[in-house]
Structures are given as C-alpha cells and as structure tokens.
Amino acid sequence: MALRVVAISAPHYQTGRIGERVLSSSDPVSLFNACRHAAAAAARRSGVWGESNWNGTRIERRRSMLLLHSLEADVAMFEAALDEVRPHLLLIGAMSLCLPGAIECARRAREMLGDRVAIVLGGWHASETIFRAPGSARVVHHAGSPVRLMAQGRLAEDTFDVVVSGEAAGLVTRLGELIGTAACESSAARAVRRGLHQTASVPGNWIAASVHQGVVREVVGSTSSSQDAPLPAPSALFGISTVFDVFDHNPTAHVFSDSGRGCIYDCTFCSEGMSAVGSRPQLDGAAERLCGQLATAATIVAEDHPVRKAAAFVEDSVFLGGSPRAIERFVTLARAHPPGVTFGCQFTIDQVLARRDLLIALVEVGLSYVFVGLETSEPLMIGGLSKNVRPQTAWLHRMEAVLAFLSSAGILCGVGVLFGLGEDQQSRLRLVSVLERWRTTYGSPCTVSFNWAVQHPLRGHDGGRNYRYLDWALPNTDWISAFEPFGEASALYPLAGRQHPRLSEVEELRGAIETLNRSNLDTAGAAVSRNH
Ligand code: SF4
C-alpha cells in the first residue's frame, strides 16, 4: 500500500469527563472537512490516495479517523490505531485548548513510529496563530504558534513535521502524494519536510511551515483562481455516526452551506468572527450547496441506517449567513425537491425575531431545532455584544420572546451560555434561575450548553494576552470536577481584561447547573454548537 493515514481530533483535557453531556457529537466535524479532498481522491481511486487505506468504503475510512475527548480515556484507542495502521501520515486537528493533547499524541506517535510517520498539525489553533499580516505577504507567528514554539526550543523540533494554517484540504492531498511517491519510503517525515516547497502550487488560502535546526520555513498557498470541482459532502465520505436526542436519536449529519468561515457579527471573544477568520461568508450558491448536503445525508442514512430517519445539523455560524435572500432561495429549492431530512441550525436572538415568517417557512421543509447564543444576561455589564443589534428591548426579554415564538411554531430550542465575559457571580446564578423558570413556562430551552469564555489567539486580536497554550486548560482534578457540566472551559486562559475563574464560584455554579439539569427536561446528549 502506497500510503497509510490516521487522522485525529486532539483531546481537550488530560483526564475527566468535562463536557460529556454537552459536547456530544461523535463525529470530528472539522477533521472531516480538512480531509474531504484527500478522501474524495481515495474514493475515486485516484493516484496515491487511490492506493491508500482510505480507498475502501466510508465505514472503513471512518475507522482511522478518531475523535479524542480526554487523553487518559482515549489514548489507548489512539495507540491501538497507530499499532494497527502503522500510518505514514498522522493528521492532527486541534483547537487552542487541545494543543497539549496534540503535543502528547504527536510525542507518542513519534515514540512508536519514529520518522516513518509524518506528523501534520492543522485546525483552529494553527490557523489562529499563523497568519498573514494585514495588507502584507509577511507571515506572522503568534506566541502560541506551534512553529514558533518549536523554533524557540520550547517544543522538540520534530514534534510536528509540518504545521498548516488555513483552509488546506487540497494541501492534505498533496502531502500524502509527497509520501506516496517518495523514493525513500522509510522516512515519511523527511519526505514531507524536504518536499514542502513542492506544495506551493496547491490553490487556497493556507500557510504551511516546518522547522529545521531552529530555522522556520514557510510555504503559502497559490492564489490561482482555478476552482476544483465541488467536493462530496462529508457524510458521503465518512458516514454518519452521531445521534442527538433533539432529533429523536436519529443519525445526524453535520452539514454546511460551504460559504466559508467568518461570521458577520464578529463578536470579540469568538473564533468564528470575521476578524478571527480573516474572511466573510460567500453566499453565492450557498442554498444550492446546503440542499445538496441535506439530500446526501438522506441518501447516506437510507443506505447505512435503513431503519432510521435522517437528521442534520447545519454548522454555519448563523444559518446561511442570516441572509433573508439566501434563506428564501433555500426554502424555494427545498419545496421543489424536499430533502427528506429533519434539521437544526443556528440563529442569533435578533435574527429569530426579525425572520419569524422565514422560520415558519423553514419548518415546512424540515426545520425542527434552533440553537441560539444567549451568552449572558446583561450585555451592558460585559461591555456589549456585537450581535445585540436591537438593544432598545432588554436582552432577556428578547430571548424570552424567542422561546415563546419557537414553542408556538413547534421548533425546539437550544441555548448557549458563556460565562467569564465580565459578569458577576450573582448574575450568573440569576441566569441559571431564569433558564429554570423558562423551562417551566415554555418547556424550553430543551438544551443548555454552558461554557466559560476562553481567550483564543484570534490571529493576534487577543488583547495582548499572547498565551502559548502549552499547559492543560484545567490544571488539576478540582478544576476538572468543577467544570464537569461545561463544554469549553479554562482556568488558565481567561479573556483579555477578565479575571481568572474562582474555583469556589465555579463549584457553586456546578451545583446550580446540576439542579437545572435535573429539572423537567433532560439535557443529556444535547445538540449544541461551540459558539454563537
Ligand atoms: S458568537 Fe455567534 S454571532 Fe458572534 S461572531 Fe461568533 S458565531 Fe457570530
């Protein structure tokens, strides 16, 4: 076999059960997207990838893609995969809090396989820490750039052979080709390091970097405007293994309108804002692409789970950029060709209230669940929220109006709460009480995702925090236990200008959240989003 590959989503935490009840997807969504181009080549039996371990069925391909939650719980599964596949190429996707996990996984892979494996790190952390200076071709490395950390000797230089920033699906394919066609088969690591300059013709907005004897080498993607053919939907390439209770435990695909990342609201704390991503959504053809992905999800569920119904969650930061025109186009297409999928998506509070007619039209074509980012009880207390675009009415009153409307329309609602934005403990506890009251009144929100705001690198828009992210975000079992009902949370990386969380306060919140979770609705296994 010319090429053997394992891809993993690095663990968030070293141990414990953090976020088990909220971050419940079992599919590594970002990793699927990063690997789509290569998997499509494998599925077509094209070139080196056509002779790789990804050239079989989607179920076989999915076996070498792992979503790791905690290092302690999942490392045995990871090592077993390395042992079984003996990969030439290990792809690691990591958000900033996962960097220690990514480093540990890379270290273990290197110990087991030496330079016979090329270790490539990509994902949100690399993309937010390695970027072009505004208006310039110069590449900037944030203090947390894994490349900078290796060049400074804070990390072993062979931890990652290549670090990739940006949307680089085509680059993954090319890196595999470098290994598969290398004369020196015994060192995949050398093949990608030496051949990295040959990747410059791969189109896309990406940067790849490696370190050799303390010197950083960078290659940037070609700005060629030639477009590849549209890629198959992730579900067609990797199958669907996630189920959510809000979709009656039916197989749930993660689908996209593929309109690019970059939310127009640009909230300062969010990794999906335009400033952090460096682009804004491109909505031309988005409705068509989304309809196509939903139809594919229906086909895959019919083939792989014939006794179940199909469900999908649309991963756009906000559904079709919140554009009424794009949503109307989607409704028109879905009425003409019903996708046969129950789906959920994300809107802001003010979008729901301003687009009630469109939401009712969406129900006709399958919408059953909406997730909104409430974040806080009092935006003014935290210095404002940029998505709070109608501040004439109190934020919580508008959220309550959303719940009343969605309940009357038969749409389930999930809510995201984000502490650590500068609010005080009393307002946090009050917010949990309000959520409990709403559940009694409206039977909603059916799911609540609690998170503690983490300062992400945000391509340098991090208020000068310059964290390196080398330490686990929750340093000991006390913190791990206190944050157990939370999704993303950190004791070490608070937002710029905000205090570190206090353990006693988080423990108090944990008690309040557990009481809420025991209330009339069970939030276990809820469909949630990381942001928005
Ligand atoms: S928090 Fe939500 S609305 Fe704000 S930038 Fe992120 S995705 Fe957009």
Short mmCIF file of N, CA, C and O in Angstrom, two decimals, residues 130-141 207 220 459 461:
data_model
loop_
_atom_site.label_atom_id
_atom_site.label_comp_id
_atom_site.label_asym_id
_atom_site.label_seq_id
_atom_site.Cartn_x
_atom_site.Cartn_y
_atom_site.Cartn_z
N ILE A 130 -0.94 31.35 13.09
CA ILE A 130 -0.04 31.56 11.95
C ILE A 130 -0.88 32.22 10.86
O ILE A 130 -1.86 31.63 10.38
N PHE A 131 -0.52 33.44 10.48
CA PHE A 131 -1.40 34.19 9.58
C PHE A 131 -0.59 35.27 8.87
O PHE A 131 0.54 35.59 9.27
N ARG A 132 -1.18 35.81 7.82
CA ARG A 132 -0.54 36.91 7.10
C ARG A 132 -0.80 38.22 7.84
O ARG A 132 -1.92 38.46 8.28
N ALA A 133 0.21 39.08 7.91
CA ALA A 133 0.00 40.42 8.47
C ALA A 133 -1.00 41.15 7.58
O ALA A 133 -0.95 40.99 6.35
N PRO A 134 -1.91 41.94 8.16
CA PRO A 134 -2.92 42.63 7.34
C PRO A 134 -2.27 43.44 6.23
O PRO A 134 -1.32 44.20 6.47
N GLY A 135 -2.77 43.24 5.00
CA GLY A 135 -2.28 44.01 3.85
C GLY A 135 -0.86 43.70 3.44
O GLY A 135 -0.22 44.49 2.76
N SER A 136 -0.35 42.56 3.85
CA SER A 136 1.05 42.25 3.57
C SER A 136 1.20 40.75 3.33
O SER A 136 0.35 39.95 3.73
N ALA A 137 2.30 40.38 2.68
CA ALA A 137 2.56 38.96 2.45
C ALA A 137 3.31 38.33 3.63
O ALA A 137 3.53 37.13 3.67
N ARG A 138 3.70 39.17 4.60
CA ARG A 138 4.52 38.68 5.72
C ARG A 138 3.71 37.70 6.58
O ARG A 138 2.55 37.96 6.90
N VAL A 139 4.34 36.58 6.93
CA VAL A 139 3.68 35.60 7.80
C VAL A 139 4.02 35.93 9.25
O VAL A 139 5.18 36.15 9.60
N VAL A 140 2.98 35.98 10.08
CA VAL A 140 3.15 36.31 11.50
C VAL A 140 2.93 35.05 12.33
O VAL A 140 2.03 34.26 12.04
N HIS A 141 3.77 34.86 13.33
CA HIS A 141 3.59 33.75 14.27
C HIS A 141 3.26 34.31 15.65
O HIS A 141 4.09 34.98 16.26
N ILE A 207 -1.16 28.46 4.82
CA ILE A 207 0.28 28.60 5.07
C ILE A 207 0.74 27.28 5.68
O ILE A 207 0.09 26.77 6.60
N VAL A 220 3.33 29.34 1.17
CA VAL A 220 1.95 29.84 1.19
C VAL A 220 1.21 29.33 -0.04
O VAL A 220 1.82 29.07 -1.09
N ARG A 459 -5.82 35.29 15.64
CA ARG A 459 -4.91 35.94 14.68
C ARG A 459 -4.40 37.27 15.24
O ARG A 459 -4.32 38.29 14.54
N HIS A 461 -5.78 39.17 17.53
CA HIS A 461 -6.80 40.04 18.14
C HIS A 461 -7.13 39.51 19.53
O HIS A 461 -8.29 39.22 19.84
#
